[in-house]
């Protein structure tokens, strides 16, 4: 049996065909009616946040920072163990990125890592609930509030994840900060059939600025500031409206698969499982193993395709080495050597899930365990 790392839920079924036909015959292919309809439905799903549809999660980050007025001489704190787009956005707006380490037994930085680097130049924290794990997001929210910092959430991997606030009320991540970046890249919890993204805002004035920025800075007939072209494609918006209807069911399915994995894989030698945390969106199921590359090879032999998220922390990527020559972030560096993402997506069959469980148990068996 073969288990691909990811299979998209999209099929050319009746609903998709009708929607695509509708958009094609509308003649409006960029943003337009379909884009607005998606923005409004996604905004409702998020409990009323202002939503601006854009071209990708990467642009969503850049536009979120720009719309909030973050720029040169502002320091932005972000994890080193995350996707490269986070750092690109900070650098592109001309701000100063301050990379922090993750906690030793988690993929996320905590206040312990963040608080020491915050100073009078710090303008914003870029919070990334990586892999869907929302642990600590409420603490970050409270910290930013206390210290008068902007909170930008990169919820590219956590759309549908939530936390409980002080009163025990569930709140979706992406609605906690001043701005949130969403990605609809196909592997994300709400995936399009191509690139797409959105920015959510607390303040409608920031959303309005973002709306102009994504369309060449155009506002009431004038190019008021230097913008970009980052409008959401109407075909993608049309599909995303369909995807939104299945999102809650898909999130439930992800959580069931994660539960199954955790129950079945507990106590395998040397294997560290992700935490079964509250409100986790389970975009990716990432385990750690001291012999990660061998484990990966064995799983491949058994037909299970895996991916490495991420093979280097950002301060070790060649493009940024000159910027961070002396930075050492030991927990991130270790995670990059040990992390391995297993297949987890709603379209998995029961047989495929069983195959992953059995293969991981076999691959973690005696010889790999004896190597330490
Ligand atoms: C996917 C992702 C992005 C970028 O999204 P794209 O839509 O691929 O541009 C940004 N941040 C994180 C954490 C991501 O996983």
mmCIF file of C-alpha atoms and ligand atoms in Angstrom:
data_model
loop_
_atom_site.group_PDB
_atom_site.id
_atom_site.type_symbol
_atom_site.label_atom_id
_atom_site.label_comp_id
_atom_site.label_asym_id
_atom_site.label_seq_id
_atom_site.Cartn_x
_atom_site.Cartn_y
_atom_site.Cartn_z
ATOM 1 C CA UNK A 1 0.000 0.000 0.000
ATOM 2 C CA UNK A 2 1.143 3.536 -0.728
ATOM 3 C CA UNK A 3 0.239 6.511 1.410
ATOM 4 C CA UNK A 4 1.015 9.832 -0.288
ATOM 5 C CA UNK A 5 2.003 12.680 1.988
ATOM 6 C CA UNK A 6 -0.997 14.659 0.833
ATOM 7 C CA UNK A 7 -4.074 14.219 -1.337
ATOM 8 C CA UNK A 8 -6.293 17.168 -2.114
ATOM 9 C CA UNK A 9 -9.993 16.785 -1.304
ATOM 10 C CA UNK A 10 -10.892 18.456 -4.618
ATOM 11 C CA UNK A 11 -12.717 16.369 -7.179
ATOM 12 C CA UNK A 12 -14.368 17.499 -10.369
ATOM 13 C CA UNK A 13 -17.768 16.635 -8.905
ATOM 14 C CA UNK A 14 -21.082 18.304 -9.629
ATOM 15 C CA UNK A 15 -20.721 21.072 -7.034
ATOM 16 C CA UNK A 16 -17.212 21.991 -8.173
ATOM 17 C CA UNK A 17 -18.152 21.806 -11.865
ATOM 18 C CA UNK A 18 -21.180 24.040 -11.350
ATOM 19 C CA UNK A 19 -19.233 26.577 -9.363
ATOM 20 C CA UNK A 20 -16.378 26.713 -11.856
ATOM 21 C CA UNK A 21 -18.842 27.018 -14.751
ATOM 22 C CA UNK A 22 -20.608 29.852 -12.957
ATOM 23 C CA UNK A 23 -17.379 31.784 -12.436
ATOM 24 C CA UNK A 24 -16.224 31.169 -16.018
ATOM 25 C CA UNK A 25 -19.470 32.401 -17.499
ATOM 26 C CA UNK A 26 -19.550 35.437 -15.191
ATOM 27 C CA UNK A 27 -16.605 36.948 -17.049
ATOM 28 C CA UNK A 28 -15.225 38.297 -13.758
ATOM 29 C CA UNK A 29 -12.045 36.400 -12.953
ATOM 30 C CA UNK A 30 -10.099 38.509 -10.489
ATOM 31 C CA UNK A 31 -11.571 39.292 -7.050
ATOM 32 C CA UNK A 32 -14.995 40.589 -8.256
ATOM 33 C CA UNK A 33 -18.282 39.117 -7.071
ATOM 34 C CA UNK A 34 -16.861 35.709 -6.188
ATOM 35 C CA UNK A 35 -14.017 37.250 -4.208
ATOM 36 C CA UNK A 36 -16.412 39.466 -2.278
ATOM 37 C CA UNK A 37 -18.768 36.579 -1.584
ATOM 38 C CA UNK A 38 -15.906 34.514 -0.203
ATOM 39 C CA UNK A 39 -14.646 37.400 1.932
ATOM 40 C CA UNK A 40 -18.065 37.865 3.422
ATOM 41 C CA UNK A 41 -18.627 34.131 4.091
ATOM 42 C CA UNK A 42 -15.156 33.695 5.554
ATOM 43 C CA UNK A 43 -15.674 36.781 7.703
ATOM 44 C CA UNK A 44 -18.897 35.237 9.070
ATOM 45 C CA UNK A 45 -17.096 31.985 9.751
ATOM 46 C CA UNK A 46 -14.488 33.947 11.726
ATOM 47 C CA UNK A 47 -17.185 35.610 13.799
ATOM 48 C CA UNK A 48 -17.216 38.932 11.999
ATOM 49 C CA UNK A 49 -13.590 39.922 11.416
ATOM 50 C CA UNK A 50 -12.844 42.135 8.431
ATOM 51 C CA UNK A 51 -11.394 39.896 5.718
ATOM 52 C CA UNK A 52 -9.398 40.857 2.624
ATOM 53 C CA UNK A 53 -8.769 38.116 0.052
ATOM 54 C CA UNK A 54 -5.260 38.081 -1.416
ATOM 55 C CA UNK A 55 -3.018 36.037 -3.656
ATOM 56 C CA UNK A 56 -1.175 33.889 -1.078
ATOM 57 C CA UNK A 57 -0.350 33.512 2.576
ATOM 58 C CA UNK A 58 3.022 35.085 1.872
ATOM 59 C CA UNK A 59 1.376 38.245 0.531
ATOM 60 C CA UNK A 60 -1.095 38.126 3.423
ATOM 61 C CA UNK A 61 1.821 38.456 5.864
ATOM 62 C CA UNK A 62 3.435 41.283 3.911
ATOM 63 C CA UNK A 63 0.141 43.154 3.541
ATOM 64 C CA UNK A 64 -0.773 42.656 7.213
ATOM 65 C CA UNK A 65 2.513 44.234 8.316
ATOM 66 C CA UNK A 66 2.233 47.052 5.766
ATOM 67 C CA UNK A 67 -1.388 47.868 6.594
ATOM 68 C CA UNK A 68 -0.469 48.099 10.294
ATOM 69 C CA UNK A 69 2.260 50.582 9.380
ATOM 70 C CA UNK A 70 5.185 48.408 10.435
ATOM 71 C CA UNK A 71 8.380 49.539 8.720
ATOM 72 C CA UNK A 72 11.977 50.581 9.082
ATOM 73 C CA UNK A 73 13.456 50.697 12.594
ATOM 74 C CA UNK A 74 10.567 48.622 13.972
ATOM 75 C CA UNK A 75 11.655 45.340 15.501
ATOM 76 C CA UNK A 76 9.417 42.355 14.885
ATOM 77 C CA UNK A 77 9.876 39.235 17.011
ATOM 78 C CA UNK A 78 9.289 35.901 15.275
ATOM 79 C CA UNK A 79 10.318 32.254 15.640
ATOM 80 C CA UNK A 80 13.322 30.908 13.766
ATOM 81 C CA UNK A 81 11.643 27.535 13.468
ATOM 82 C CA UNK A 82 8.883 28.369 10.997
ATOM 83 C CA UNK A 83 8.193 28.784 7.286
ATOM 84 C CA UNK A 84 10.474 31.218 5.443
ATOM 85 C CA UNK A 85 7.571 33.475 4.379
ATOM 86 C CA UNK A 86 7.405 34.883 7.923
ATOM 87 C CA UNK A 87 10.918 36.263 7.661
ATOM 88 C CA UNK A 88 10.462 37.428 4.062
ATOM 89 C CA UNK A 89 7.500 39.571 5.084
ATOM 90 C CA UNK A 90 9.399 41.297 7.901
ATOM 91 C CA UNK A 91 12.402 41.962 5.675
ATOM 92 C CA UNK A 92 10.262 43.159 2.752
ATOM 93 C CA UNK A 93 8.588 45.873 4.849
ATOM 94 C CA UNK A 94 12.032 47.037 5.938
ATOM 95 C CA UNK A 95 11.577 46.100 9.601
ATOM 96 C CA UNK A 96 14.212 44.402 11.765
ATOM 97 C CA UNK A 97 13.549 40.698 12.311
ATOM 98 C CA UNK A 98 14.422 39.370 15.776
ATOM 99 C CA UNK A 99 14.460 35.582 15.700
ATOM 100 C CA UNK A 100 13.747 33.615 18.856
ATOM 101 C CA UNK A 101 14.224 29.991 19.785
ATOM 102 C CA UNK A 102 11.453 27.445 20.393
ATOM 103 C CA UNK A 103 10.805 25.753 23.706
ATOM 104 C CA UNK A 104 12.850 22.581 24.091
ATOM 105 C CA UNK A 105 9.938 20.138 24.010
ATOM 106 C CA UNK A 106 7.655 21.996 21.651
ATOM 107 C CA UNK A 107 7.831 23.582 18.231
ATOM 108 C CA UNK A 108 6.716 26.977 19.521
ATOM 109 C CA UNK A 109 8.481 29.834 21.278
ATOM 110 C CA UNK A 110 6.955 30.763 24.643
ATOM 111 C CA UNK A 111 7.123 33.964 26.681
ATOM 112 C CA UNK A 112 10.349 32.607 28.179
ATOM 113 C CA UNK A 113 11.971 33.030 24.746
ATOM 114 C CA UNK A 114 10.094 36.171 23.665
ATOM 115 C CA UNK A 115 10.120 38.393 26.748
ATOM 116 C CA UNK A 116 13.937 38.787 26.990
ATOM 117 C CA UNK A 117 14.260 40.238 23.463
ATOM 118 C CA UNK A 118 11.440 42.770 23.791
ATOM 119 C CA UNK A 119 12.733 46.343 24.111
ATOM 120 C CA UNK A 120 11.675 49.898 23.277
ATOM 121 C CA UNK A 121 12.168 49.291 19.522
ATOM 122 C CA UNK A 122 9.911 46.221 19.504
ATOM 123 C CA UNK A 123 6.759 47.001 17.590
ATOM 124 C CA UNK A 124 5.136 43.640 16.989
ATOM 125 C CA UNK A 125 5.140 39.927 17.724
ATOM 126 C CA UNK A 126 4.518 37.557 14.836
ATOM 127 C CA UNK A 127 2.851 34.553 16.450
ATOM 128 C CA UNK A 128 2.840 31.298 14.487
ATOM 129 C CA UNK A 129 0.716 28.413 15.801
ATOM 130 C CA UNK A 130 2.912 26.017 13.866
ATOM 131 C CA UNK A 131 1.454 22.760 12.505
ATOM 132 C CA UNK A 132 -1.921 23.849 13.983
ATOM 133 C CA UNK A 133 -0.823 23.820 17.634
ATOM 134 C CA UNK A 134 -2.464 26.784 19.379
ATOM 135 C CA UNK A 135 -0.748 26.272 22.751
ATOM 136 C CA UNK A 136 0.286 29.557 24.373
ATOM 137 C CA UNK A 137 -1.494 31.850 21.875
ATOM 138 C CA UNK A 138 -3.685 33.289 24.639
ATOM 139 C CA UNK A 139 -0.575 34.087 26.704
ATOM 140 C CA UNK A 140 0.976 35.888 23.760
ATOM 141 C CA UNK A 141 -2.227 37.847 23.256
ATOM 142 C CA UNK A 142 -2.215 38.920 26.931
ATOM 143 C CA UNK A 143 1.512 39.753 26.790
ATOM 144 C CA UNK A 144 1.119 41.982 23.706
ATOM 145 C CA UNK A 145 -1.814 43.735 25.306
ATOM 146 C CA UNK A 146 0.157 44.360 28.515
ATOM 147 C CA UNK A 147 3.215 45.672 26.702
ATOM 148 C CA UNK A 148 1.406 47.699 24.030
ATOM 149 C CA UNK A 149 2.739 45.566 21.159
ATOM 150 C CA UNK A 150 1.013 44.718 17.908
ATOM 151 C CA UNK A 151 0.098 41.047 17.573
ATOM 152 C CA UNK A 152 0.132 39.571 14.090
ATOM 153 C CA UNK A 153 -0.972 35.980 13.793
ATOM 154 C CA UNK A 154 0.332 33.754 11.032
ATOM 155 C CA UNK A 155 -2.447 31.200 11.037
ATOM 156 C CA UNK A 156 -1.467 29.675 7.688
ATOM 157 C CA UNK A 157 -1.272 26.282 9.435
ATOM 158 C CA UNK A 158 -3.919 26.860 12.072
ATOM 159 C CA UNK A 159 -7.104 27.939 10.295
ATOM 160 C CA UNK A 160 -9.844 26.449 12.492
ATOM 161 C CA UNK A 161 -7.640 26.103 15.572
ATOM 162 C CA UNK A 162 -8.869 27.776 18.742
ATOM 163 C CA UNK A 163 -8.036 28.634 22.330
ATOM 164 C CA UNK A 164 -10.104 29.240 25.452
ATOM 165 C CA UNK A 165 -10.028 32.825 26.754
ATOM 166 C CA UNK A 166 -10.054 33.935 30.430
ATOM 167 C CA UNK A 167 -13.777 33.217 30.617
ATOM 168 C CA UNK A 168 -13.443 29.789 29.044
ATOM 169 C CA UNK A 169 -15.000 30.992 25.789
ATOM 170 C CA UNK A 170 -13.527 29.374 22.661
ATOM 171 C CA UNK A 171 -11.894 31.834 20.283
ATOM 172 C CA UNK A 172 -10.528 30.991 16.864
ATOM 173 C CA UNK A 173 -6.879 31.810 16.281
ATOM 174 C CA UNK A 174 -6.721 34.502 13.643
ATOM 175 C CA UNK A 175 -9.173 36.582 15.690
ATOM 176 C CA UNK A 176 -6.872 37.313 18.644
ATOM 177 C CA UNK A 177 -4.470 39.882 17.240
ATOM 178 C CA UNK A 178 -4.533 43.118 15.282
ATOM 179 C CA UNK A 179 -4.086 41.241 12.017
ATOM 180 C CA UNK A 180 -3.957 37.616 10.885
ATOM 181 C CA UNK A 181 -2.561 36.019 7.742
ATOM 182 C CA UNK A 182 -4.297 32.975 6.238
ATOM 183 C CA UNK A 183 -2.972 30.748 3.472
ATOM 184 C CA UNK A 184 -5.159 28.659 1.183
ATOM 185 C CA UNK A 185 -2.253 26.743 -0.304
ATOM 186 C CA UNK A 186 -3.660 23.276 -1.129
ATOM 187 C CA UNK A 187 -2.144 21.446 1.873
ATOM 188 C CA UNK A 188 -3.556 23.864 4.448
ATOM 189 C CA UNK A 189 -6.717 23.119 6.464
ATOM 190 C CA UNK A 190 -8.747 25.285 4.074
ATOM 191 C CA UNK A 191 -6.981 24.631 0.783
ATOM 192 C CA UNK A 192 -7.731 26.015 -2.659
ATOM 193 C CA UNK A 193 -6.769 24.333 -5.945
ATOM 194 C CA UNK A 194 -3.910 26.778 -6.340
ATOM 195 C CA UNK A 195 -2.552 29.778 -4.462
ATOM 196 C CA UNK A 196 -4.709 31.988 -2.302
ATOM 197 C CA UNK A 197 -4.701 33.785 1.003
ATOM 198 C CA UNK A 198 -6.523 36.281 3.172
ATOM 199 C CA UNK A 199 -5.793 38.884 5.804
ATOM 200 C CA UNK A 200 -8.106 39.352 8.778
ATOM 201 C CA UNK A 201 -8.196 42.621 10.740
ATOM 202 C CA UNK A 202 -9.469 43.847 14.042
ATOM 203 C CA UNK A 203 -9.803 47.444 12.843
ATOM 204 C CA UNK A 204 -11.854 48.123 9.664
ATOM 205 C CA UNK A 205 -9.549 51.053 8.826
ATOM 206 C CA UNK A 206 -6.607 48.640 8.499
ATOM 207 C CA UNK A 207 -8.722 46.358 6.320
ATOM 208 C CA UNK A 208 -9.567 49.282 4.064
ATOM 209 C CA UNK A 209 -5.898 50.157 3.740
ATOM 210 C CA UNK A 210 -5.101 46.530 2.911
ATOM 211 C CA UNK A 211 -7.842 46.486 0.263
ATOM 212 C CA UNK A 212 -6.096 49.378 -1.455
ATOM 213 C CA UNK A 213 -2.596 47.935 -1.001
ATOM 214 C CA UNK A 214 -3.501 44.616 -2.624
ATOM 215 C CA UNK A 215 -4.750 46.521 -5.705
ATOM 216 C CA UNK A 216 -1.835 48.855 -6.512
ATOM 217 C CA UNK A 217 -2.699 51.244 -3.703
ATOM 218 C CA UNK A 218 -5.905 52.255 -5.469
ATOM 219 C CA UNK A 219 -8.403 54.059 -3.265
ATOM 220 C CA UNK A 220 -11.380 56.022 -4.660
ATOM 221 C CA UNK A 221 -9.812 56.370 -8.074
ATOM 222 C CA UNK A 222 -6.360 57.428 -6.913
ATOM 223 C CA UNK A 223 -3.157 55.533 -6.234
ATOM 224 C CA UNK A 224 -2.737 56.765 -2.689
ATOM 225 C CA UNK A 225 0.235 54.620 -1.750
ATOM 226 C CA UNK A 226 2.636 52.131 -3.251
ATOM 227 C CA UNK A 227 0.790 48.856 -3.481
ATOM 228 C CA UNK A 228 1.123 45.494 -5.192
ATOM 229 C CA UNK A 229 -1.082 43.211 -7.258
ATOM 230 C CA UNK A 230 -2.316 40.584 -4.849
ATOM 231 C CA UNK A 231 -5.995 40.032 -5.572
ATOM 232 C CA UNK A 232 -7.688 36.695 -4.955
ATOM 233 C CA UNK A 233 -8.418 34.746 -8.124
ATOM 234 C CA UNK A 234 -12.180 34.327 -8.649
ATOM 235 C CA UNK A 235 -11.957 30.608 -9.548
ATOM 236 C CA UNK A 236 -10.110 29.977 -6.286
ATOM 237 C CA UNK A 237 -12.574 32.131 -4.362
ATOM 238 C CA UNK A 238 -15.421 30.073 -5.832
ATOM 239 C CA UNK A 239 -13.806 26.814 -4.748
ATOM 240 C CA UNK A 240 -12.955 28.230 -1.330
ATOM 241 C CA UNK A 241 -16.642 29.037 -0.764
ATOM 242 C CA UNK A 242 -17.342 25.330 -1.287
ATOM 243 C CA UNK A 243 -14.366 24.343 0.858
ATOM 244 C CA UNK A 244 -15.610 26.524 3.680
ATOM 245 C CA UNK A 245 -18.753 24.397 3.919
ATOM 246 C CA UNK A 246 -16.649 21.302 4.558
ATOM 247 C CA UNK A 247 -14.111 22.973 6.824
ATOM 248 C CA UNK A 248 -15.642 22.081 10.180
ATOM 249 C CA UNK A 249 -16.126 18.447 9.130
ATOM 250 C CA UNK A 250 -12.570 18.293 7.810
ATOM 251 C CA UNK A 251 -11.151 19.727 11.029
ATOM 252 C CA UNK A 252 -13.053 17.073 12.997
ATOM 253 C CA UNK A 253 -11.656 14.365 10.767
ATOM 254 C CA UNK A 254 -8.107 15.713 11.215
ATOM 255 C CA UNK A 255 -8.514 15.636 14.966
ATOM 256 C CA UNK A 256 -9.824 12.028 14.880
ATOM 257 C CA UNK A 257 -6.818 10.902 12.843
ATOM 258 C CA UNK A 258 -4.422 12.701 15.203
ATOM 259 C CA UNK A 259 -6.081 11.005 18.193
ATOM 260 C CA UNK A 260 -5.737 7.629 16.530
ATOM 261 C CA UNK A 261 -2.032 8.272 15.787
ATOM 262 C CA UNK A 262 -1.325 9.398 19.333
ATOM 263 C CA UNK A 263 -3.094 6.394 20.894
ATOM 264 C CA UNK A 264 -1.352 3.939 18.565
ATOM 265 C CA UNK A 265 2.133 5.456 18.609
ATOM 266 C CA UNK A 266 2.562 6.167 22.317
ATOM 267 C CA UNK A 267 5.538 4.323 23.797
ATOM 268 C CA UNK A 268 7.347 3.541 20.557
ATOM 269 C CA UNK A 269 11.095 3.651 21.252
ATOM 270 C CA UNK A 270 12.724 7.105 20.782
ATOM 271 C CA UNK A 271 9.671 8.540 19.041
ATOM 272 C CA UNK A 272 8.380 11.882 20.383
ATOM 273 C CA UNK A 273 4.786 12.635 19.494
ATOM 274 C CA UNK A 274 3.209 16.075 19.152
ATOM 275 C CA UNK A 275 1.105 17.144 22.110
ATOM 276 C CA UNK A 276 -2.605 16.430 21.939
ATOM 277 C CA UNK A 277 -3.269 20.076 22.673
ATOM 278 C CA UNK A 278 -6.585 21.840 23.126
ATOM 279 C CA UNK A 279 -7.940 23.477 19.965
ATOM 280 C CA UNK A 280 -5.203 22.058 17.710
ATOM 281 C CA UNK A 281 -6.128 22.367 14.001
ATOM 282 C CA UNK A 282 -3.840 19.414 13.145
ATOM 283 C CA UNK A 283 -2.647 20.788 9.809
ATOM 284 C CA UNK A 284 0.485 18.671 10.055
ATOM 285 C CA UNK A 285 1.304 15.773 12.400
ATOM 286 C CA UNK A 286 4.987 16.237 13.165
ATOM 287 C CA UNK A 287 6.921 13.700 15.230
ATOM 288 C CA UNK A 288 10.529 13.890 16.388
ATOM 289 C CA UNK A 289 13.121 11.146 16.233
ATOM 290 C CA UNK A 290 16.899 11.242 16.873
ATOM 291 C CA UNK A 291 17.464 9.192 13.678
ATOM 292 C CA UNK A 292 14.941 11.129 11.594
ATOM 293 C CA UNK A 293 16.526 10.538 8.196
ATOM 294 C CA UNK A 294 16.699 6.774 8.716
ATOM 295 C CA UNK A 295 13.141 6.673 9.959
ATOM 296 C CA UNK A 296 12.113 8.610 6.868
ATOM 297 C CA UNK A 297 13.883 6.155 4.558
ATOM 298 C CA UNK A 298 12.303 3.166 6.251
ATOM 299 C CA UNK A 299 8.863 4.650 6.027
ATOM 300 C CA UNK A 300 9.436 5.337 2.334
ATOM 301 C CA UNK A 301 10.345 1.669 1.844
ATOM 302 C CA UNK A 302 7.080 0.739 3.536
ATOM 303 C CA UNK A 303 5.159 3.054 1.177
ATOM 304 C CA UNK A 304 4.580 5.939 3.569
ATOM 305 C CA UNK A 305 5.587 9.301 2.169
ATOM 306 C CA UNK A 306 6.714 11.901 4.704
ATOM 307 C CA UNK A 307 8.080 15.454 4.625
ATOM 308 C CA UNK A 308 10.583 17.407 6.615
ATOM 309 C CA UNK A 309 9.165 20.620 8.098
ATOM 310 C CA UNK A 310 11.730 22.291 8.405
ATOM 311 C CA UNK A 311 15.221 21.114 7.583
ATOM 312 C CA UNK A 312 16.803 24.388 8.732
ATOM 313 C CA UNK A 313 15.797 27.112 11.157
ATOM 314 C CA UNK A 314 15.542 30.444 9.370
ATOM 315 C CA UNK A 315 18.819 31.831 10.740
ATOM 316 C CA UNK A 316 20.628 28.963 8.991
ATOM 317 C CA UNK A 317 19.143 29.482 5.526
ATOM 318 C CA UNK A 318 21.789 30.649 3.049
ATOM 319 C CA UNK A 319 19.869 33.784 2.015
ATOM 320 C CA UNK A 320 19.900 35.029 5.606
ATOM 321 C CA UNK A 321 23.262 33.814 6.922
ATOM 322 C CA UNK A 322 24.832 37.257 6.547
ATOM 323 C CA UNK A 323 22.054 38.850 8.554
ATOM 324 C CA UNK A 324 22.318 36.418 11.448
ATOM 325 C CA UNK A 325 25.990 35.400 11.536
ATOM 326 C CA UNK A 326 26.341 34.777 15.259
ATOM 327 C CA UNK A 327 22.838 33.633 16.095
ATOM 328 C CA UNK A 328 22.617 30.284 17.889
ATOM 329 C CA UNK A 329 19.203 28.912 18.692
ATOM 330 C CA UNK A 330 19.901 25.377 19.885
ATOM 331 C CA UNK A 331 16.324 24.151 20.297
ATOM 332 C CA UNK A 332 15.384 25.209 16.761
ATOM 333 C CA UNK A 333 18.546 23.660 15.365
ATOM 334 C CA UNK A 334 17.749 20.365 17.082
ATOM 335 C CA UNK A 335 14.136 20.392 15.903
ATOM 336 C CA UNK A 336 15.353 20.852 12.334
ATOM 337 C CA UNK A 337 17.367 17.638 12.692
ATOM 338 C CA UNK A 338 14.584 15.606 14.279
ATOM 339 C CA UNK A 339 11.208 16.714 12.901
ATOM 340 C CA UNK A 340 9.251 14.547 10.498
ATOM 341 C CA UNK A 341 5.717 15.160 9.224
ATOM 342 C CA UNK A 342 3.515 12.087 8.725
ATOM 343 C CA UNK A 343 0.556 12.037 6.316
ATOM 344 C CA UNK A 344 -2.594 13.468 7.893
ATOM 345 C CA UNK A 345 -5.462 14.808 5.774
ATOM 346 C CA UNK A 346 -9.231 14.325 5.618
ATOM 347 C CA UNK A 347 -9.134 12.321 2.369
ATOM 348 C CA UNK A 348 -7.142 9.487 4.019
ATOM 349 C CA UNK A 349 -8.864 6.112 4.045
ATOM 350 C CA UNK A 350 -8.990 3.873 7.121
ATOM 351 C CA UNK A 351 -6.558 1.502 5.402
ATOM 352 C CA UNK A 352 -4.121 4.329 4.795
ATOM 353 C CA UNK A 353 -4.337 5.444 8.420
ATOM 354 C CA UNK A 354 -3.735 1.847 9.581
ATOM 355 C CA UNK A 355 -0.815 1.604 7.181
ATOM 356 C CA UNK A 356 0.836 4.709 8.682
ATOM 357 C CA UNK A 357 0.366 3.387 12.214
ATOM 358 C CA UNK A 358 1.764 -0.073 11.390
ATOM 359 C CA UNK A 359 4.642 1.299 9.342
ATOM 360 C CA UNK A 360 5.740 3.742 12.034
ATOM 361 C CA UNK A 361 5.649 0.931 14.623
ATOM 362 C CA UNK A 362 7.743 -1.318 12.364
ATOM 363 C CA UNK A 363 10.165 1.430 11.375
ATOM 364 C CA UNK A 364 10.729 2.456 15.019
ATOM 365 C CA UNK A 365 11.488 -1.181 15.870
ATOM 366 C CA UNK A 366 14.566 -2.676 17.424
ATOM 367 C CA UNK A 367 17.443 -1.764 15.081
ATOM 368 C CA UNK A 368 16.603 1.939 14.880
ATOM 369 C CA UNK A 369 16.074 2.024 18.647
ATOM 370 C CA UNK A 370 19.386 0.281 19.339
ATOM 371 C CA UNK A 371 21.472 2.860 17.493
ATOM 372 C CA UNK A 372 21.821 5.471 20.204
HETATM 373 C C1 LIG B 1 2.073 28.094 3.994
HETATM 374 C C2 LIG B 1 2.595 29.091 4.949
HETATM 375 C C3 LIG B 1 2.780 30.435 4.614
HETATM 376 C C4 LIG B 1 2.701 30.969 3.211
HETATM 377 O O1 LIG B 1 1.587 30.671 2.546
HETATM 378 P P1 LIG B 1 1.552 30.617 0.927
HETATM 379 O O2 LIG B 1 0.096 30.669 0.671
HETATM 380 O O3 LIG B 1 2.190 29.353 0.513
HETATM 381 O O4 LIG B 1 2.256 31.821 0.425
HETATM 382 C C5 LIG B 1 3.184 31.315 5.604
HETATM 383 N N1 LIG B 1 3.419 30.899 6.855
HETATM 384 C C6 LIG B 1 3.284 29.609 7.218
HETATM 385 C C7 LIG B 1 3.557 29.216 8.629
HETATM 386 C C8 LIG B 1 2.895 28.660 6.276
HETATM 387 O O5 LIG B 1 2.771 27.379 6.619
#
